[in-house]
Coordinates of C-alpha atoms in Angstrom, one line a residue:
X1 CA 4.1 13.5 -19.9
X2 CA 5.0 14.5 -15.4
X3 CA 5.2 17.1 -13.8
X4 CA 8.8 17.9 -13.7
X5 CA 8.6 18.4 -17.9
X6 CA 5.5 20.7 -16.9
X7 CA 7.8 22.8 -14.5
X8 CA 10.7 22.8 -16.8
X9 CA 8.3 24.4 -20.3
X10 CA 6.3 26.2 -17.5
X11 CA 9.8 27.8 -16.0
X12 CA 8.5 27.2 -12.5
X13 CA 10.2 25.0 -9.5
X14 CA 8.4 21.2 -9.3
X15 CA 7.1 21.9 -6.3
X16 CA 5.2 25.2 -7.6
X17 CA 3.6 23.1 -10.2
X18 CA 2.5 20.2 -7.2
X19 CA 1.3 23.4 -5.2
X20 CA -0.8 24.6 -8.2
X21 CA -2.4 20.8 -8.5
X22 CA -3.0 20.2 -4.7
X23 CA -4.2 23.6 -3.9
X24 CA -1.7 23.8 -0.2
X25 CA -0.2 26.4 -0.9
X26 CA -1.2 29.6 -2.8
X27 CA 0.5 30.2 -5.9
X28 CA 0.1 33.6 -8.0
X29 CA -2.0 34.3 -10.9
X30 CA 0.5 34.1 -12.9
X31 CA 2.2 31.7 -12.3
X32 CA -0.9 29.8 -12.1
X33 CA -2.4 30.5 -15.8
X34 CA 1.4 29.7 -17.0
X35 CA 1.3 26.2 -15.2
X36 CA -2.3 25.9 -16.6
X37 CA -1.3 26.9 -20.6
X38 CA 1.4 24.0 -20.1
X39 CA -1.7 21.8 -19.0
X40 CA -3.9 22.4 -21.9
X41 CA -1.1 22.4 -24.7
X42 CA 0.2 18.9 -23.1
X43 CA -2.9 17.0 -22.3
X44 CA -1.7 16.2 -19.3
X45 CA -3.8 14.4 -16.5
X46 CA -3.0 15.2 -12.6
X47 CA -3.3 10.9 -11.6
X48 CA -5.9 10.3 -8.8
X49 CA -3.4 10.8 -6.4
X50 CA -3.4 14.3 -6.6
X51 CA -6.8 15.1 -7.6
X52 CA -7.7 12.6 -4.1
X53 CA -5.3 15.9 -2.6
X54 CA -5.8 18.8 -4.5
X55 CA -10.2 17.4 -3.7
X56 CA -9.8 16.4 -0.1
X57 CA -10.8 13.2 -1.2
X58 CA -10.3 9.8 -1.7
X59 CA -11.7 9.3 -5.0
X60 CA -12.6 5.4 -4.0
X61 CA -16.2 4.1 -2.9
X62 CA -16.9 1.1 -1.0
X63 CA -19.1 -1.7 -1.4
X64 CA -19.9 -4.0 1.6
X65 CA -20.8 -7.4 0.2
X66 CA -21.7 -10.3 2.1
X67 CA -18.6 -12.8 2.7
X68 CA -17.4 -15.4 0.2
X69 CA -18.0 -18.0 1.8
X70 CA -21.5 -17.7 1.6
X71 CA -21.7 -18.3 -2.1
X72 CA -22.6 -15.0 -4.2
X73 CA -25.8 -15.1 -6.1
X74 CA -26.2 -13.8 -8.8
X75 CA -27.5 -11.5 -8.7
X76 CA -25.7 -10.0 -5.9
X77 CA -22.4 -10.1 -8.1
X78 CA -24.2 -8.5 -11.0
X79 CA -25.0 -5.3 -8.5
X80 CA -21.1 -6.1 -7.9
X81 CA -20.6 -5.8 -11.3
X82 CA -22.6 -2.4 -11.8
X83 CA -21.1 -0.6 -9.0
X84 CA -17.9 -1.1 -10.7
X85 CA -18.6 -0.4 -13.8
X86 CA -20.5 2.9 -12.1
X87 CA -18.3 4.4 -10.5
X88 CA -15.5 3.5 -13.0
X89 CA -17.5 5.7 -15.7
X90 CA -17.7 8.7 -12.6
X91 CA -14.0 8.3 -12.8
X92 CA -13.7 6.3 -9.1
X93 CA -12.6 3.3 -8.1
X94 CA -14.3 1.1 -5.5
X95 CA -13.0 -1.6 -2.5
X96 CA -14.9 -4.6 -2.3
X97 CA -15.1 -5.2 1.9
X98 CA -16.6 -8.2 2.9
X99 CA -19.2 -8.0 6.4
X100 CA -21.0 -10.4 8.5
X101 CA -19.3 -13.4 11.2
X102 CA -15.5 -13.0 11.3
X103 CA -15.7 -10.6 8.3
X104 CA -16.9 -6.9 11.4
X105 CA -12.9 -5.8 11.5
X106 CA -12.5 -5.3 7.6
X107 CA -16.1 -3.2 7.9
X108 CA -15.2 -1.1 10.8
X109 CA -12.1 -0.5 8.8
X110 CA -13.9 1.2 6.5
X111 CA -15.2 3.2 8.0
X112 CA -12.6 4.6 10.9
X113 CA -9.6 4.0 8.7
X114 CA -11.9 7.2 6.8
X115 CA -10.4 5.1 3.2
X116 CA -13.3 5.6 1.1
X117 CA -15.8 9.0 0.6
X118 CA -18.9 7.2 0.8
X119 CA -20.3 3.6 1.7
X120 CA -23.1 0.9 -0.8
X121 CA -24.0 -1.3 1.3
X122 CA -25.7 -4.6 -0.3
X123 CA -28.2 -7.4 1.4
X124 CA -29.6 -5.2 4.0
X125 CA -31.8 -6.9 7.2
X126 CA -34.7 -4.6 8.1
X127 CA -33.2 -4.1 11.7
X128 CA -29.4 -3.5 10.3
X129 CA -26.7 -2.6 12.8
X130 CA -24.2 -1.5 10.0
X131 CA -26.5 1.0 8.9
X132 CA -26.6 2.9 12.2
X133 CA -23.0 2.3 12.2
X134 CA -22.6 4.3 9.3
X135 CA -24.9 6.9 9.9
X136 CA -23.0 7.8 13.5
X137 CA -19.7 7.5 11.7
X138 CA -21.1 11.1 9.4
X139 CA -20.1 9.3 6.1
X140 CA -22.3 9.5 3.1
X141 CA -24.0 5.9 2.4
X142 CA -26.3 4.6 0.3
X143 CA -28.5 0.7 0.4
X144 CA -29.4 -1.4 -2.1
X145 CA -32.2 -2.5 -0.3
X146 CA -33.9 -0.8 3.1
X147 CA -34.2 -1.3 6.7
X148 CA -38.0 -1.3 8.6
X149 CA -37.6 2.2 8.9
X150 CA -35.4 3.8 6.3
X151 CA -36.8 7.2 6.7
X152 CA -34.0 9.7 6.5
X153 CA -31.6 7.2 4.8
X154 CA -30.5 7.2 0.8
X155 CA -31.5 3.7 -1.4
X156 CA -32.5 1.7 -4.1
X157 CA -34.6 -1.8 -3.6
X158 CA -37.3 -3.3 -5.0
X159 CA -40.6 -3.8 -3.8
X160 CA -41.2 -7.6 -3.1
X161 CA -44.2 -7.2 -1.6
X162 CA -46.0 -5.9 -4.1
X163 CA -44.1 -8.0 -6.6
X164 CA -44.9 -10.8 -5.1
X165 CA -48.9 -10.1 -5.0
X166 CA -49.3 -9.6 -7.9
X167 CA -47.7 -12.9 -9.4
X168 CA -50.0 -14.7 -6.8
X169 CA -52.5 -12.7 -8.0
X170 CA -52.1 -13.9 -11.7
X171 CA -51.8 -17.2 -10.4
X172 CA -56.0 -16.7 -8.9
X173 CA -56.1 -14.9 -12.2
X174 CA -55.5 -17.6 -14.0
X175 CA -57.7 -20.8 -11.7
X176 CA -55.0 -21.7 -9.2
X177 CA -56.6 -21.9 -5.8
X178 CA -53.4 -23.5 -4.0
X179 CA -49.3 -21.7 -3.8
X180 CA -46.6 -21.8 -2.9
X181 CA -43.4 -19.9 -1.7
X182 CA -41.0 -20.8 -1.9
X183 CA -38.3 -18.2 -0.1
X184 CA -34.5 -17.6 0.3
X185 CA -33.1 -20.0 3.6
X186 CA -34.6 -20.2 7.3
X187 CA -31.3 -18.0 8.3
X188 CA -32.1 -15.1 5.8
X189 CA -36.0 -14.9 7.3
X190 CA -34.1 -15.7 10.4
X191 CA -31.5 -12.6 9.9
X192 CA -34.4 -10.6 9.3
X193 CA -33.5 -10.3 5.3
X194 CA -35.2 -7.3 3.8
X195 CA -36.5 -9.3 0.4
X196 CA -37.8 -13.1 2.1
X197 CA -39.8 -11.2 4.9
X198 CA -41.7 -8.6 2.1
X199 CA -42.1 -11.7 -0.2
X200 CA -44.0 -13.2 2.3
X201 CA -45.9 -10.3 3.7
X202 CA -47.3 -10.0 -0.6
X203 CA -48.0 -13.3 -0.5
X204 CA -49.9 -14.0 3.2
X205 CA -51.9 -10.4 1.7
X206 CA -52.3 -11.6 -2.5
X207 CA -54.0 -15.4 -0.3
X208 CA -55.8 -14.1 2.1
X209 CA -57.3 -11.6 0.0
X210 CA -57.6 -14.3 -2.7
X211 CA -58.9 -16.9 -0.5
X212 CA -56.3 -19.1 -1.1
X213 CA -54.5 -21.6 0.7
X214 CA -50.8 -20.6 0.9
X215 CA -48.3 -22.5 1.6
X216 CA -44.6 -20.9 2.8
X217 CA -41.1 -22.7 2.0
X218 CA -37.5 -21.0 3.1
X219 CA -34.5 -22.6 0.2
X220 CA -31.6 -22.2 1.0
X221 CA -29.8 -20.4 -2.5
X222 CA -28.4 -23.1 -4.8
X223 CA -30.1 -25.8 -7.8
X224 CA -29.3 -28.7 -4.8
X225 CA -31.7 -26.7 -2.5
X226 CA -34.0 -25.9 -4.8
X227 CA -34.4 -29.4 -5.8
X228 CA -34.5 -30.8 -2.3
X229 CA -37.0 -28.1 -1.3
X230 CA -39.3 -29.1 -4.4
X231 CA -39.4 -32.7 -3.7
X232 CA -40.8 -32.5 0.1
X233 CA -43.5 -29.6 -1.6
X234 CA -44.9 -31.8 -3.7
X235 CA -44.3 -34.8 -0.9
X236 CA -46.7 -32.7 1.4
X237 CA -48.7 -30.6 -0.7
X238 CA -49.2 -32.7 -3.9
X239 CA -52.8 -30.3 -4.2
X240 CA -50.3 -27.8 -5.2
X241 CA -50.4 -26.6 -8.5
X242 CA -48.9 -22.3 -9.0
X243 CA -45.9 -21.8 -7.1
X244 CA -44.2 -18.6 -6.2
X245 CA -40.4 -17.9 -5.8
X246 CA -38.0 -15.5 -5.2
X247 CA -35.0 -17.6 -4.9
X248 CA -33.9 -17.8 -9.0
X249 CA -30.1 -19.6 -7.5
X250 CA -32.5 -22.0 -6.8
X251 CA -34.3 -22.1 -10.4
X252 CA -32.7 -24.9 -11.7
X253 CA -32.9 -27.5 -8.6
X254 CA -37.3 -26.4 -8.4
X255 CA -37.1 -27.9 -12.7
X256 CA -35.4 -30.5 -12.1
X257 CA -37.8 -31.7 -9.5
X258 CA -40.5 -30.6 -11.6
X259 CA -38.7 -33.4 -14.4
X260 CA -38.1 -36.1 -12.1
X261 CA -41.5 -35.8 -10.8
X262 CA -42.8 -35.6 -14.0
X263 CA -44.5 -32.6 -13.8
X264 CA -45.6 -30.6 -17.4
X265 CA -45.2 -27.0 -17.2
X266 CA -47.7 -24.7 -16.8
X267 CA -49.4 -27.5 -17.7
X268 CA -49.3 -29.8 -14.7
X269 CA -47.8 -27.3 -12.5
X270 CA -47.4 -23.3 -13.0
X271 CA -44.5 -20.8 -12.0
X272 CA -44.2 -17.5 -11.6
X273 CA -41.3 -15.3 -9.3
X274 CA -38.8 -12.1 -9.0
X275 CA -35.5 -13.0 -10.6
X276 CA -33.5 -11.2 -12.7
X277 CA -34.4 -11.2 -16.4
X278 CA -31.7 -13.7 -18.0
X279 CA -32.9 -16.3 -15.3
X280 CA -36.1 -16.1 -16.4
X281 CA -35.0 -16.9 -20.0
X282 CA -33.0 -19.7 -19.3
X283 CA -36.2 -21.7 -17.2
X284 CA -38.4 -23.9 -19.6
X285 CA -40.3 -22.9 -20.7
X286 CA -39.1 -19.2 -20.3
X287 CA -40.2 -17.7 -16.5
X288 CA -43.3 -15.1 -15.5
X289 CA -41.7 -13.2 -13.3
X290 CA -40.7 -9.9 -12.4
X291 CA -37.9 -9.0 -14.2
X292 CA -35.0 -7.6 -11.3
X293 CA -33.2 -4.3 -13.7
X294 CA -29.6 -5.6 -11.2
X295 CA -27.5 -2.9 -13.4
X296 CA -29.6 -0.1 -13.2
X297 CA -30.1 -0.4 -9.5
X298 CA -26.4 -0.9 -9.6
X299 CA -25.9 2.3 -11.5
X300 CA -28.5 4.2 -9.4
X301 CA -26.7 3.3 -6.0
X302 CA -23.6 5.4 -7.6
X303 CA -26.1 8.1 -8.7
X304 CA -27.6 8.8 -4.9
X305 CA -24.3 8.2 -3.4
X306 CA -22.1 10.9 -5.3
X307 CA -25.8 13.5 -5.0
X308 CA -24.7 12.4 -1.5
X309 CA -21.4 13.1 -0.4
X310 CA -21.0 15.9 -2.7
X311 CA -24.2 17.7 -0.8
X312 CA -23.9 15.5 2.6
X313 CA -26.4 18.1 4.0
X314 CA -29.2 17.6 1.2
X315 CA -32.5 15.5 1.8
X316 CA -32.2 11.7 1.2
X317 CA -33.5 10.4 -1.8
X318 CA -34.8 6.2 -2.4
X319 CA -35.7 4.5 -5.3
X320 CA -38.6 2.2 -5.0
X321 CA -38.8 -0.2 -8.7
X322 CA -41.5 -2.1 -8.9
X323 CA -40.8 -3.6 -12.7
X324 CA -43.7 -5.2 -14.6
X325 CA -44.8 -9.0 -14.4
X326 CA -43.1 -10.2 -17.7
X327 CA -45.7 -12.4 -19.1
X328 CA -44.0 -15.4 -20.7
X329 CA -44.6 -19.0 -20.6
X330 CA -44.7 -20.8 -17.3
X331 CA -47.6 -19.9 -15.9
X332 CA -51.2 -21.7 -17.5
X333 CA -54.8 -22.1 -16.6
X334 CA -55.0 -24.8 -13.4
X335 CA -55.3 -27.7 -14.0
X336 CA -59.1 -30.0 -13.5
X337 CA -58.4 -32.3 -10.7

């Protein structure tokens, strides 16, 4: 069914139906009622363009992602999938835009071209120029992650500092005294990537409070890097009996490294961390971890953004998640040496 058929049944012109749908010109109440009666009878739904024209909106959200050349981690892909799904439930489209490196022009077009009604920004740095740019543009936005000064913005984040500290305390309670943190990559740490810095801070605080010996080691986000990282750690610090990590992409490599070294988990070495549930349950034995609710975070980000679009002058809201530590089989008492 199209506008022409609605016009024929209502006894009006196509332009009158278009005006009634878009609101661009006044239509008399009687005519509008006839048109609406036909629409109700046939169950017509205006297409997205017509609704957008009527509402003065694009009905499209922007999702700013890292460049594909960096190989999105499973967690990042989970955020993308959850945002797209939540937007679809709200009858909205999602425009993906890479940011970083040679892609700054794409990010700028997303903002200056007013192609979207609002933006969700991923992979936040402590000092993030993209957040400042969005604030200047006055475009509604929500971040997955937060800057060092997040007041006045809307965001969803995981409390990495608290979660890593809890993992460290759990290992200390089991008698471990020499513990390592396998973090995200050197490049991300240098760029001020929020989770990496907060994980390091939480680890350092817990190590100091419990009087432990702590070792911090950055690691790239892939299995090969995880294996190499573990080999270096074991060679340089054979005294370490437990590891905390937030680098889920490196977990398969870490596991291979432990197997090659002939170490049994948790008899010889305990491992805990922060990861998506399927990564934790895919580890052997299953990983003691704070399970990151990736799907829920994307959904919450969309909800916060829609609130921001509807009430741009409202008080900004945020959500800081601290999921419980799921105790599985990868942690046990410190070995007697």
